[in-house]
mmCIF file of C-alpha atoms in Angstrom:
data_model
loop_
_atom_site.group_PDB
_atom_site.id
_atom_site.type_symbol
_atom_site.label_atom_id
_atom_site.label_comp_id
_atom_site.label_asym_id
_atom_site.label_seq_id
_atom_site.Cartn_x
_atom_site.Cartn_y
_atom_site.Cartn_z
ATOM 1 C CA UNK A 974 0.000 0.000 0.000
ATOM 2 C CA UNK A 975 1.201 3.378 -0.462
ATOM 3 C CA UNK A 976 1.549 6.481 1.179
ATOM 4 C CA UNK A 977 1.680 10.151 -0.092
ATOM 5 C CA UNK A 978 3.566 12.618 1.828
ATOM 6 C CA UNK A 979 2.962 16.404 0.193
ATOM 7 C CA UNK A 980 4.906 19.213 1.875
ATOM 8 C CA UNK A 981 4.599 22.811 0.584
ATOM 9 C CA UNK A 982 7.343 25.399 2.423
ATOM 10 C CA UNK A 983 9.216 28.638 0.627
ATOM 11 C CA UNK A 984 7.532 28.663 -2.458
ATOM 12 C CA UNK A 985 8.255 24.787 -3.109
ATOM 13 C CA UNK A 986 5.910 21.566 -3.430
ATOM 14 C CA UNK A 987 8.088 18.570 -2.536
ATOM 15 C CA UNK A 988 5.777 14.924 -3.149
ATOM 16 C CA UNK A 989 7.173 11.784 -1.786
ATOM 17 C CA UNK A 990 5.598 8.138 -2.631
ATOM 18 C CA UNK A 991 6.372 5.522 -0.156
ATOM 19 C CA UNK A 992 5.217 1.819 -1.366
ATOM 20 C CA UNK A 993 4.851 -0.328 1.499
ATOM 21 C CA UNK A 994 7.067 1.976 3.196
ATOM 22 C CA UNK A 995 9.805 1.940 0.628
ATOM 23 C CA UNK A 996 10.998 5.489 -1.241
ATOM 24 C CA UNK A 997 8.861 5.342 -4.507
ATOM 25 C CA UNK A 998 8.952 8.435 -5.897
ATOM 26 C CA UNK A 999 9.924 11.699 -4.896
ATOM 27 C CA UNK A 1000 9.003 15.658 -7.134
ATOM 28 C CA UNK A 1001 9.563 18.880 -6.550
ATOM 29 C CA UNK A 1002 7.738 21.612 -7.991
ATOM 30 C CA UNK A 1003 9.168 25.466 -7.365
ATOM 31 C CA UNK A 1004 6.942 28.862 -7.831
ATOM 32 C CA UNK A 1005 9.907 30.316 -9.909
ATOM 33 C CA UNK A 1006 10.593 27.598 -12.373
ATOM 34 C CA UNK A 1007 8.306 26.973 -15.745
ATOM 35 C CA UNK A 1008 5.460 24.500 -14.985
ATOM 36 C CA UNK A 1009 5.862 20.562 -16.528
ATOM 37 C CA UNK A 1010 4.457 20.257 -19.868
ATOM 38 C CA UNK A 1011 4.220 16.617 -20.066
ATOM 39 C CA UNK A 1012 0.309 15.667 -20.770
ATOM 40 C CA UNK A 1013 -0.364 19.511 -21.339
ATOM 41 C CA UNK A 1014 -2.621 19.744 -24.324
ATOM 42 C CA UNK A 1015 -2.174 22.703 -27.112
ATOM 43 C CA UNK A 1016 -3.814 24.138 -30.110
ATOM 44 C CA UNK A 1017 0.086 24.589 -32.575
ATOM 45 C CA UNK A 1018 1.272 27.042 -35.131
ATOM 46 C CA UNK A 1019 3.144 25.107 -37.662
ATOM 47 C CA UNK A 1020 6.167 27.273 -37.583
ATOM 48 C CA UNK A 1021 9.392 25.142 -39.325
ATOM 49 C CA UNK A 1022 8.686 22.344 -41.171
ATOM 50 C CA UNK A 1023 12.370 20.639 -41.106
ATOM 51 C CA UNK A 1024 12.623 19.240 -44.642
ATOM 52 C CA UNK A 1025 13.535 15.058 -45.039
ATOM 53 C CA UNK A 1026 13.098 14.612 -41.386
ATOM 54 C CA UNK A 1027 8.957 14.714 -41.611
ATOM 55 C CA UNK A 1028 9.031 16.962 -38.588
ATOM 56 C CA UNK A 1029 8.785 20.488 -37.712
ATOM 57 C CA UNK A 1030 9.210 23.228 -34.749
ATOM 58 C CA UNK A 1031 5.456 24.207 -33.036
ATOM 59 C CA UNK A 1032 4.819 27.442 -31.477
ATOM 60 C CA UNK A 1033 2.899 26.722 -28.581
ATOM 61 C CA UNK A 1034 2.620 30.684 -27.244
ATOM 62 C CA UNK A 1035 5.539 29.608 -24.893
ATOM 63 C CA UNK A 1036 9.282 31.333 -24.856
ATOM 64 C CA UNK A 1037 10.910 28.181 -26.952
ATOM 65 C CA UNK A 1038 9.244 26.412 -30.022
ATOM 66 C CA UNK A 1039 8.372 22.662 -28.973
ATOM 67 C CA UNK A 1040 9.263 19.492 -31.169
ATOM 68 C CA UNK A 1041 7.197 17.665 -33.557
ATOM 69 C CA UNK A 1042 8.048 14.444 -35.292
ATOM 70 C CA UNK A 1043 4.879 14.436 -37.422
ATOM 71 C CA UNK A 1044 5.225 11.191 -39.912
ATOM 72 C CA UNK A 1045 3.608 10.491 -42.999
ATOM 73 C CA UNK A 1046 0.941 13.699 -42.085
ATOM 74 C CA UNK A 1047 0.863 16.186 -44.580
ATOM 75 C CA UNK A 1048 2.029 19.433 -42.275
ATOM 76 C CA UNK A 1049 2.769 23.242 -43.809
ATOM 77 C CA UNK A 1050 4.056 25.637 -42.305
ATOM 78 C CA UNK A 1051 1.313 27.902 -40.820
ATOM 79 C CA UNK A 1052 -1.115 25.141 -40.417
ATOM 80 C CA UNK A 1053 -2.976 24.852 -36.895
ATOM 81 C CA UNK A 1054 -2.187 21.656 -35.179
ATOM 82 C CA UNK A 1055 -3.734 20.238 -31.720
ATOM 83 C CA UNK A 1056 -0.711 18.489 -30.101
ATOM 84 C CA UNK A 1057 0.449 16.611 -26.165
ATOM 85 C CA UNK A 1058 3.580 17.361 -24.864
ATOM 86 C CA UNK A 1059 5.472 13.919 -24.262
ATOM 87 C CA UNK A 1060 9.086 14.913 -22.953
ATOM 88 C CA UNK A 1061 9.753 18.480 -21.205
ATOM 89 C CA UNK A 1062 12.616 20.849 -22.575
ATOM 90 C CA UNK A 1063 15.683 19.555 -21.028
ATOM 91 C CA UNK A 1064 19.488 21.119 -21.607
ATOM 92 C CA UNK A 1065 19.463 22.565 -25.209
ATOM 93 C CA UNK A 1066 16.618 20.238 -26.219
ATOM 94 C CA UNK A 1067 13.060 21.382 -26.984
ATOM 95 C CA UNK A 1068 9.859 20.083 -25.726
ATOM 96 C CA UNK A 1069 8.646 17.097 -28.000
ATOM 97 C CA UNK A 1070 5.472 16.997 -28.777
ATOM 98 C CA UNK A 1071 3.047 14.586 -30.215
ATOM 99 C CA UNK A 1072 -0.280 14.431 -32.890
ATOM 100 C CA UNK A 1073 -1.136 11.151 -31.018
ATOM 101 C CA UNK A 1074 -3.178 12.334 -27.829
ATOM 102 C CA UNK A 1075 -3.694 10.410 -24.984
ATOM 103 C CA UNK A 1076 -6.197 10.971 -21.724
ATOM 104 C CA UNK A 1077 -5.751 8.928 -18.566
ATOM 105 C CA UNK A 1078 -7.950 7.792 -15.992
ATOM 106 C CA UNK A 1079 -7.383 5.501 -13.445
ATOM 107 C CA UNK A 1080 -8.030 2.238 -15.595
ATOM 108 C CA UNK A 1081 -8.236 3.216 -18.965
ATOM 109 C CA UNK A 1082 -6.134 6.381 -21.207
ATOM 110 C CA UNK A 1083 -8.490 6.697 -24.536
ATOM 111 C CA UNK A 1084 -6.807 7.173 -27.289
ATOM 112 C CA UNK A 1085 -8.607 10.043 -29.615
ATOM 113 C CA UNK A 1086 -8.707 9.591 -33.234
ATOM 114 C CA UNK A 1087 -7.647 5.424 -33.321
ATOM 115 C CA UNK A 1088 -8.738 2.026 -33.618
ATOM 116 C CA UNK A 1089 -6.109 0.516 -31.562
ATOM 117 C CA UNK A 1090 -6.626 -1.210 -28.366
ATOM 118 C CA UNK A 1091 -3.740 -1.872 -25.828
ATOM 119 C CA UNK A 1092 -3.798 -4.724 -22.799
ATOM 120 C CA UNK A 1093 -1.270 -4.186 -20.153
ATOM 121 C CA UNK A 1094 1.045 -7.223 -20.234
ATOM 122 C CA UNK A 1095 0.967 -7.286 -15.970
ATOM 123 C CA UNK A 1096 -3.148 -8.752 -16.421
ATOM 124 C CA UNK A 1097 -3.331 -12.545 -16.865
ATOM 125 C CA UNK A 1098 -3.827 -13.906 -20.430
ATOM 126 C CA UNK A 1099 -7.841 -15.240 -19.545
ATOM 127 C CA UNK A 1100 -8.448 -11.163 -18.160
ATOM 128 C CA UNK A 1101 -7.081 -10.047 -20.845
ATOM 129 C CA UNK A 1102 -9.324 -11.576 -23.902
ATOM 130 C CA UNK A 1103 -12.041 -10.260 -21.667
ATOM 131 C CA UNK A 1104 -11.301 -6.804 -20.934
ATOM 132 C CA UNK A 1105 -10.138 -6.869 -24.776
ATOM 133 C CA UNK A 1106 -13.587 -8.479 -26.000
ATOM 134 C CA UNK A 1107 -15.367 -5.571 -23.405
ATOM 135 C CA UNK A 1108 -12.922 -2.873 -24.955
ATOM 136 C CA UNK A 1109 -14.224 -3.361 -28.797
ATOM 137 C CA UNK A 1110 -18.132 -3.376 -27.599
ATOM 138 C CA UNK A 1111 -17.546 -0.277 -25.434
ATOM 139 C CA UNK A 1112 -16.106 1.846 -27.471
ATOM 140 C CA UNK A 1113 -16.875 4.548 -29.948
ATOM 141 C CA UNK A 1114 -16.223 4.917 -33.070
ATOM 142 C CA UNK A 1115 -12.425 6.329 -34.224
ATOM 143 C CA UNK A 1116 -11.895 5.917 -30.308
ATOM 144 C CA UNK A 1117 -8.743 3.105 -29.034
ATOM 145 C CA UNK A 1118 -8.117 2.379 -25.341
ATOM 146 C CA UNK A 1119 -5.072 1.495 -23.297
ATOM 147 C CA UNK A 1120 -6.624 -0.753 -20.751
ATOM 148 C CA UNK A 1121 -4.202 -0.113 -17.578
ATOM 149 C CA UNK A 1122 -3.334 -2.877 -14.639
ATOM 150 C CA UNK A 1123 -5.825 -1.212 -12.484
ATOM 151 C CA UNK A 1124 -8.735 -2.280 -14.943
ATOM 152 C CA UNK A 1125 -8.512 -5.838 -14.151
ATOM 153 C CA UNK A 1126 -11.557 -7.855 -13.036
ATOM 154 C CA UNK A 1127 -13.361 -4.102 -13.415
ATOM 155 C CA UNK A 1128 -17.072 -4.699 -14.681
ATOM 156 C CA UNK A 1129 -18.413 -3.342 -18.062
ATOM 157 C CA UNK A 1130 -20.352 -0.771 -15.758
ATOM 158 C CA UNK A 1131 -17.124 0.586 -14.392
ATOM 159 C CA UNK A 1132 -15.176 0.790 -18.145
ATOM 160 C CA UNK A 1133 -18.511 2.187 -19.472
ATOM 161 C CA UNK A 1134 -18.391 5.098 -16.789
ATOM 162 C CA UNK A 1135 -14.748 5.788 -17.494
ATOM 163 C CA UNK A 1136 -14.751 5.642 -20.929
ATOM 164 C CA UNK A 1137 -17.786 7.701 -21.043
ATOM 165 C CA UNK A 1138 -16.162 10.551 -18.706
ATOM 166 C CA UNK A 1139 -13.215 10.489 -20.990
ATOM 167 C CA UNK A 1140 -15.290 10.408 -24.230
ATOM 168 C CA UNK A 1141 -17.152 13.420 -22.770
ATOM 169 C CA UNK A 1142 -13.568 15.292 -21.563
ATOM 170 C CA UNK A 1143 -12.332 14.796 -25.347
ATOM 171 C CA UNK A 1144 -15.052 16.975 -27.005
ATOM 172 C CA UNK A 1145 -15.402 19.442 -24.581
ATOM 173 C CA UNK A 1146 -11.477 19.984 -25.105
ATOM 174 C CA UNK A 1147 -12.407 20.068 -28.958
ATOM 175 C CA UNK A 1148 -14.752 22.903 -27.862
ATOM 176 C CA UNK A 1149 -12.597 24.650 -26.022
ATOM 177 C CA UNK A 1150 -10.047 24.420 -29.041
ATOM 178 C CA UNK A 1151 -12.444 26.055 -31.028
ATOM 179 C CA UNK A 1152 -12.943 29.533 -29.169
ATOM 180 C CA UNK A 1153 -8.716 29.826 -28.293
ATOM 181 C CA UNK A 1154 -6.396 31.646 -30.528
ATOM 182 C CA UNK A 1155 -3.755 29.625 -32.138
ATOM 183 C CA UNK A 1156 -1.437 29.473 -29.801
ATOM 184 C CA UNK A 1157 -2.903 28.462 -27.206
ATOM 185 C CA UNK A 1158 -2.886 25.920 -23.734
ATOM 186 C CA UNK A 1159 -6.145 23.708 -24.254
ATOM 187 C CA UNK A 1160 -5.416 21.256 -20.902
ATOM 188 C CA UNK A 1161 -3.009 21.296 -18.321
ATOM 189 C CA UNK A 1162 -2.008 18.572 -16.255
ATOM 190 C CA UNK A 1163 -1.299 19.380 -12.412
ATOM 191 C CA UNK A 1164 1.517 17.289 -10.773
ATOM 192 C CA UNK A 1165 -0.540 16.344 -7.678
ATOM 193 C CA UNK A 1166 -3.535 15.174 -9.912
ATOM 194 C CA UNK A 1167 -1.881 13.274 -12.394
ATOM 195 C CA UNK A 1168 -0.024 11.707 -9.010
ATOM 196 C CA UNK A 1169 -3.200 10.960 -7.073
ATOM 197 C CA UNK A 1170 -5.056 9.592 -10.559
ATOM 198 C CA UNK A 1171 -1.715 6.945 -10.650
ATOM 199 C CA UNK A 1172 -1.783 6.025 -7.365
ATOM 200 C CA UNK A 1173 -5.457 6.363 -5.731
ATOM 201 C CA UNK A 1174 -6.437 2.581 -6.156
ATOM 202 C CA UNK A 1175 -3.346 1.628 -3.829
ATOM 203 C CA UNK A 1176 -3.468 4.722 -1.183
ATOM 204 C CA UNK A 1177 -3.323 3.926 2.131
ATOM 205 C CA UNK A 1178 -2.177 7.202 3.659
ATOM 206 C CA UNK A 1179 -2.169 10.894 2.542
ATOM 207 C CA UNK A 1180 -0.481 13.816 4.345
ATOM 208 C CA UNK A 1181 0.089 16.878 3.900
ATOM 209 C CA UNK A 1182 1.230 19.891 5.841
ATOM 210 C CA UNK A 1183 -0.380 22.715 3.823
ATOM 211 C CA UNK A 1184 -4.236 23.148 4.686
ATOM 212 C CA UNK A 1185 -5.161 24.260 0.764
ATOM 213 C CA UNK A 1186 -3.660 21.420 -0.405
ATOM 214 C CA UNK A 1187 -5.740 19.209 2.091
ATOM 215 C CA UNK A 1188 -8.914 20.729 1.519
ATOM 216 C CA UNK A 1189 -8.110 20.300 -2.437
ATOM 217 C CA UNK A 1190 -7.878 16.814 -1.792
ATOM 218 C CA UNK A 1191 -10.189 15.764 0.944
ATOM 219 C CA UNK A 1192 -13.218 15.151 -0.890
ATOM 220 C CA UNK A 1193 -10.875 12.710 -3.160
ATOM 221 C CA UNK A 1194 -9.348 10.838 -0.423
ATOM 222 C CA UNK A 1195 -11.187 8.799 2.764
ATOM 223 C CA UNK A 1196 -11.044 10.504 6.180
ATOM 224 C CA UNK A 1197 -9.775 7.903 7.435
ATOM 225 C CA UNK A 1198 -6.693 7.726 4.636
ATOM 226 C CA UNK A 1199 -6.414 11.601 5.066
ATOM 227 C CA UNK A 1200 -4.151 13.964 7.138
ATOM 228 C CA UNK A 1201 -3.369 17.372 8.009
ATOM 229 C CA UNK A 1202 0.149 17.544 9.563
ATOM 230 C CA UNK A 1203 0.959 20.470 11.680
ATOM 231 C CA UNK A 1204 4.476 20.215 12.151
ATOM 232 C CA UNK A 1205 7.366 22.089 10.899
ATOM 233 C CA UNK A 1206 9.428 18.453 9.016
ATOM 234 C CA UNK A 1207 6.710 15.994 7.768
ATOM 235 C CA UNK A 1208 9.526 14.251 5.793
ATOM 236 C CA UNK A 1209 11.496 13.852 9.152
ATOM 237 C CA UNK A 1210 8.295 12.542 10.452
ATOM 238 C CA UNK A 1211 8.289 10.139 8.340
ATOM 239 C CA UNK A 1212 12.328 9.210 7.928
ATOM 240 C CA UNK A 1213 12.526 9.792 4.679
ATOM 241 C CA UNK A 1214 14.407 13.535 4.767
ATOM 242 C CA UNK A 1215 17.701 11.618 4.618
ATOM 243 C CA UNK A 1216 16.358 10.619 1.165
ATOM 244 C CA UNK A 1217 15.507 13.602 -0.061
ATOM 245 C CA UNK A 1218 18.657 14.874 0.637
ATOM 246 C CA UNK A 1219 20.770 12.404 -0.923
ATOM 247 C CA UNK A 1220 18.694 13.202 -4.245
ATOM 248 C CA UNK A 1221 21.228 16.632 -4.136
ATOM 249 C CA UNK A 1222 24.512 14.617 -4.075
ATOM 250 C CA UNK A 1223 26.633 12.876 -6.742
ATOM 251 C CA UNK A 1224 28.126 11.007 -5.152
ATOM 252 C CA UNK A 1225 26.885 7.969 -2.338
ATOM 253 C CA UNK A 1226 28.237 5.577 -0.649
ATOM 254 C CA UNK A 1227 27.686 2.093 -0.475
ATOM 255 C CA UNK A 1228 27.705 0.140 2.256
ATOM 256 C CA UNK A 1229 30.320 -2.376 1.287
ATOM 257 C CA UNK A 1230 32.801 0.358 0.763
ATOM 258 C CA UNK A 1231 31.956 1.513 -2.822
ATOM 259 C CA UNK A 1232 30.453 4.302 -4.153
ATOM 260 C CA UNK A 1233 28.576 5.903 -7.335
ATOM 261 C CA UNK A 1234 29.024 8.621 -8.926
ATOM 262 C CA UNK A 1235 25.888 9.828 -10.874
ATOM 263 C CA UNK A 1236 26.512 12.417 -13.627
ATOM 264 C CA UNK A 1237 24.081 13.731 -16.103
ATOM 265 C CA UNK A 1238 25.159 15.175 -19.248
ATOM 266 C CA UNK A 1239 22.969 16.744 -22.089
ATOM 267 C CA UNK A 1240 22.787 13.203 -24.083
ATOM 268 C CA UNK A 1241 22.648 11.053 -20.993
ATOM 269 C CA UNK A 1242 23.180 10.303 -17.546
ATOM 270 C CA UNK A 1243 26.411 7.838 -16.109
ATOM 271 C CA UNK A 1244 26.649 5.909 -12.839
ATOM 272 C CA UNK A 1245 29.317 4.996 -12.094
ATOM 273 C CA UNK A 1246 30.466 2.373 -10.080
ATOM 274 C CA UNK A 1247 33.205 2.049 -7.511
ATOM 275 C CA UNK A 1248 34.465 -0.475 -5.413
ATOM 276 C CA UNK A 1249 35.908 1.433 -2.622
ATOM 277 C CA UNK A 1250 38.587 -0.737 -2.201
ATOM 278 C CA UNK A 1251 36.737 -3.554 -1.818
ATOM 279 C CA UNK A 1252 37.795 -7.032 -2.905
ATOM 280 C CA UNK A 1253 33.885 -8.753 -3.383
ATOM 281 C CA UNK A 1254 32.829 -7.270 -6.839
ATOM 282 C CA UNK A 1255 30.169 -9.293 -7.432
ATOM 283 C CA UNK A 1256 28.428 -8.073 -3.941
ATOM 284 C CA UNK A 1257 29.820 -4.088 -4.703
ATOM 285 C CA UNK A 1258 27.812 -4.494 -7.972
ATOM 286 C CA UNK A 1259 24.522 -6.259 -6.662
ATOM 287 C CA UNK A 1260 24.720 -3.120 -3.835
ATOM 288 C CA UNK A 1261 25.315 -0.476 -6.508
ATOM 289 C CA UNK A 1262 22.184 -1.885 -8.709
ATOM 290 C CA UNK A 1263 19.679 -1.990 -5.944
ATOM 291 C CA UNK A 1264 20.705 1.922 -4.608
ATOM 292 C CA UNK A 1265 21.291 2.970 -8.561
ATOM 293 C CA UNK A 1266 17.664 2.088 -9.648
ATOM 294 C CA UNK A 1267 16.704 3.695 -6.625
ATOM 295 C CA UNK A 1268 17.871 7.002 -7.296
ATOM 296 C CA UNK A 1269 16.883 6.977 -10.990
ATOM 297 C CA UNK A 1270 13.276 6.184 -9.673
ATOM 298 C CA UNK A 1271 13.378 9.423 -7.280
ATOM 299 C CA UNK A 1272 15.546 11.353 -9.744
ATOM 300 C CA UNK A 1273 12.779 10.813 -12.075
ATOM 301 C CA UNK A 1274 15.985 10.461 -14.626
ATOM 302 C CA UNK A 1275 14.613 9.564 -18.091
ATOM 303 C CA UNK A 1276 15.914 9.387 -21.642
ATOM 304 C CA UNK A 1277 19.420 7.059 -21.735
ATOM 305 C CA UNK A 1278 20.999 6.025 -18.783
ATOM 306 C CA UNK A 1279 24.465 4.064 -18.663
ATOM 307 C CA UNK A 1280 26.086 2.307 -15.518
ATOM 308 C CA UNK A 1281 29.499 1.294 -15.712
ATOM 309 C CA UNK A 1282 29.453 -1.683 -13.042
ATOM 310 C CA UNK A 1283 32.909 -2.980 -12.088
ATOM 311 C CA UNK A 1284 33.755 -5.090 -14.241
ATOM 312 C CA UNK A 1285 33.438 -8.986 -13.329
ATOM 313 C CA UNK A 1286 35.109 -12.161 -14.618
ATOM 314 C CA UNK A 1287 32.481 -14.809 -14.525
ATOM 315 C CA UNK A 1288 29.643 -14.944 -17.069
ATOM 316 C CA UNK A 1289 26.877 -16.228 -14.483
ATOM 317 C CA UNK A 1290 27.606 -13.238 -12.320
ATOM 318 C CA UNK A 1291 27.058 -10.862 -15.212
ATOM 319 C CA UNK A 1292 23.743 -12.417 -15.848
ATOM 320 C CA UNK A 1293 22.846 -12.745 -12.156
ATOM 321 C CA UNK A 1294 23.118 -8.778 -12.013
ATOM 322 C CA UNK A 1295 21.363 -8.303 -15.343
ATOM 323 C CA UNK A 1296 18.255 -10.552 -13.888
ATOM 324 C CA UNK A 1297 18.275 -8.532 -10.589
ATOM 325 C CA UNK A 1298 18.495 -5.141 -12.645
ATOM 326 C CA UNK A 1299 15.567 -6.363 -14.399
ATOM 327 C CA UNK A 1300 13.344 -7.308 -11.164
ATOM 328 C CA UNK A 1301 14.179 -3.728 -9.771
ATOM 329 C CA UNK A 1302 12.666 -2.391 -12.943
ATOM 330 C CA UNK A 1303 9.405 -3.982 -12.084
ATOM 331 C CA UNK A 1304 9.239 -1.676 -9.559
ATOM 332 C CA UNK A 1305 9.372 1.520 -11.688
ATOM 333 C CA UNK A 1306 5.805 0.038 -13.225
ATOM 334 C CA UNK A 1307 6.951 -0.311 -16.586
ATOM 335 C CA UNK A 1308 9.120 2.519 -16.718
ATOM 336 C CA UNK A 1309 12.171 1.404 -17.325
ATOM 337 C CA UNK A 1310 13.434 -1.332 -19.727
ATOM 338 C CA UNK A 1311 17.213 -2.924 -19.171
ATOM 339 C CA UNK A 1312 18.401 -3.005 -22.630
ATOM 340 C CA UNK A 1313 21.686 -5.271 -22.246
ATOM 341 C CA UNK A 1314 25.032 -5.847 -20.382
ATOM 342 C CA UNK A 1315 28.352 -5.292 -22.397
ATOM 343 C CA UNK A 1316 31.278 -7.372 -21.977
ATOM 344 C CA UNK A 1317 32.599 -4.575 -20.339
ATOM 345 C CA UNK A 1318 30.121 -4.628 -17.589
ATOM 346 C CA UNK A 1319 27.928 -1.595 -18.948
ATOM 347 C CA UNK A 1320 24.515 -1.781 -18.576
ATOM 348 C CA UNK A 1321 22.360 0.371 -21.062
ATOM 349 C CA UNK A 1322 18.711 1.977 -19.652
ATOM 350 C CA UNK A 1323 16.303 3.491 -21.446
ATOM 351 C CA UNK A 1324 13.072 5.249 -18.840
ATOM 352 C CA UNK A 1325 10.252 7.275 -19.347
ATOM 353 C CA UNK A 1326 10.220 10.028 -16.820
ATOM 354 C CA UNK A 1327 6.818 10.272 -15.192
#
């Protein structure tokens, strides 16, 4: 079960996610940076169309044009274009955006303008067919569905009532579209309800130490699952301020003696690891896994992601760290997929960032 711990102090909104009282998740949102634009929704001014590439640069009304990697759509420059931020602007990079729109719920995320209809792989084969078979009857026309873990053993009452709600959401956006100037924001996602959405089906406790923010959620959350903490360190409370602090550092120890060293560059982010000193590299390595995954979870690191483990002789140790890198990634909910371990002992991630 999980708990949310929300803390709002100096102009900042720091969220940690415990699962079963392990560090989940952890994100920080300040008053003086630009808001996330992942799952924001805009109506686009064509502005570059970058010839051979079948892609172009959007003007969104924002400081810096966004990304577009538009296919085989025919796209001119001027031309009005409703489009979902996928990745945020990072380094020198701009936003990415994306024709193919997605909106969430809790068990379902309809999928505007397709056919296409999407199990996820965690529900048994049997569940699946169903939900599948349910999916098809459900749906309306030049509508697809990803059907999320959470949907399992749901009734067709419960898909009809979410798919309805998100049916409905869709073409009052395309109203709203309509009326707005091109550029313009259409939707924008908050942090703390894209959060709660994810996690609401598994939420034991939520606390917070900022009354609006409690009355914003209370008539979301049980009583019984809901609290207003009136202290001055709700992390503390809860031991997990030692975590958030290690997020600032590049360098942490490991218990056997080693140590990583996590740098992020403007292509991709290295771990590296160190032994320390230490003579059992098999063990160093195993360590460095479990507390690297860790920190890429609350990081929220996404995009490419090497680690350089120390390198180890034996080829059943190099595939006993590749299957425990792989279990850790369970954790991240589908996240993050271990691509493969090089001779060399490099081990190549690829994440989405939430």
């Amino acid at each position: 079960m999980k708990k949310i711990l929300v803390s709002r102090r100096k102009g900042e909104t720091q969220i940690f996610i415990l699962n079963d009282d392990e560090p989940q998740s952890y994100f920080i949102e300040r008053d003086n940076e630009p808001p996330r634009l992942v799952g924001s929704i805009f109506k686009a001014r064509v502005e570059k169309i970058l010839p051979g590439m079948q892609a172009a640069f959007l003007d969104i009304g924002r400081d810096k044009n966004v990304f577009l990697q538009f296919g085989k759509k025919n796209l001119c420059e001027g031309d009005t274009v409703l489009v979902q931020i996928e990745k945020d602007a990072e380094h020198y990079k701009a936003a990415r955006a994306t024709l193919e729109i997605s909106l969430p719920s809790q068990k379902i995320i309809l999928l505007p303008n397709s056919n296409a209809i999407h199990i996820s792989r965690k529900i048994p084969p049997a569940e699946k067919s169903r939900l599948k078979s349910l999916a098809k009857e459900l749906l309306p026309k030049n509508f697809g569905v990803i059907i999320r873990t959470a949907a399992e053993n749901s009734t067709a009452d419960e898909l009809t009532a979410e798919i309805n709600e998100r049916v409905n959401f869709w073409h009052e956006l395309l109203k709203v579209a309509e009326n707005k100037k091109t550029p313009s924001l259409i939707y924008g996602e908050d942090l703390l309800e894209k959060i709660l959405r994810e996690n609401i089906s598994e939420l034991k406790v939520f606390v917070t130490d900022n009354l609006k923010i409690f009355r914003r959620v209370e008539n979301l959350i049980p009583e019984e699952n809901l609290l207003h903490y009136e202290g001055e360190e709700l992390f503390k409370m809860f031991g997990v301020d030692t975590e958030v602090k290690n997020l600032q550092k590049k360098e942490l120890e490991l218990n056997s003696g080693g140590f990583l060293v996590i740098e992020k560059t403007e292509a991709l982010t290295v771990i590296d690891v160190n032994t320390g000193g230490t003579d059992d590299i098999f063990r160093t390595n195993i360590e460095a896994a479990e507390l690297a995954m860790k920190q890429i979870r609350l990081r929220n690191i996404g995009g490419i992601i090497i680690i350089d483990f120390v390198n180890m002789k034996y080829d059943a140790h190099k595939k006993n760290l590749l299957e425990y890198l792989e279990k850790l990634a369970q954790i991240d909910g589908g996240k993050t997929f271990i691509v493969d371990i090089t001779p060399l002992g490099l081990v190549e991630i690829t994440r989405q960032p939430f």
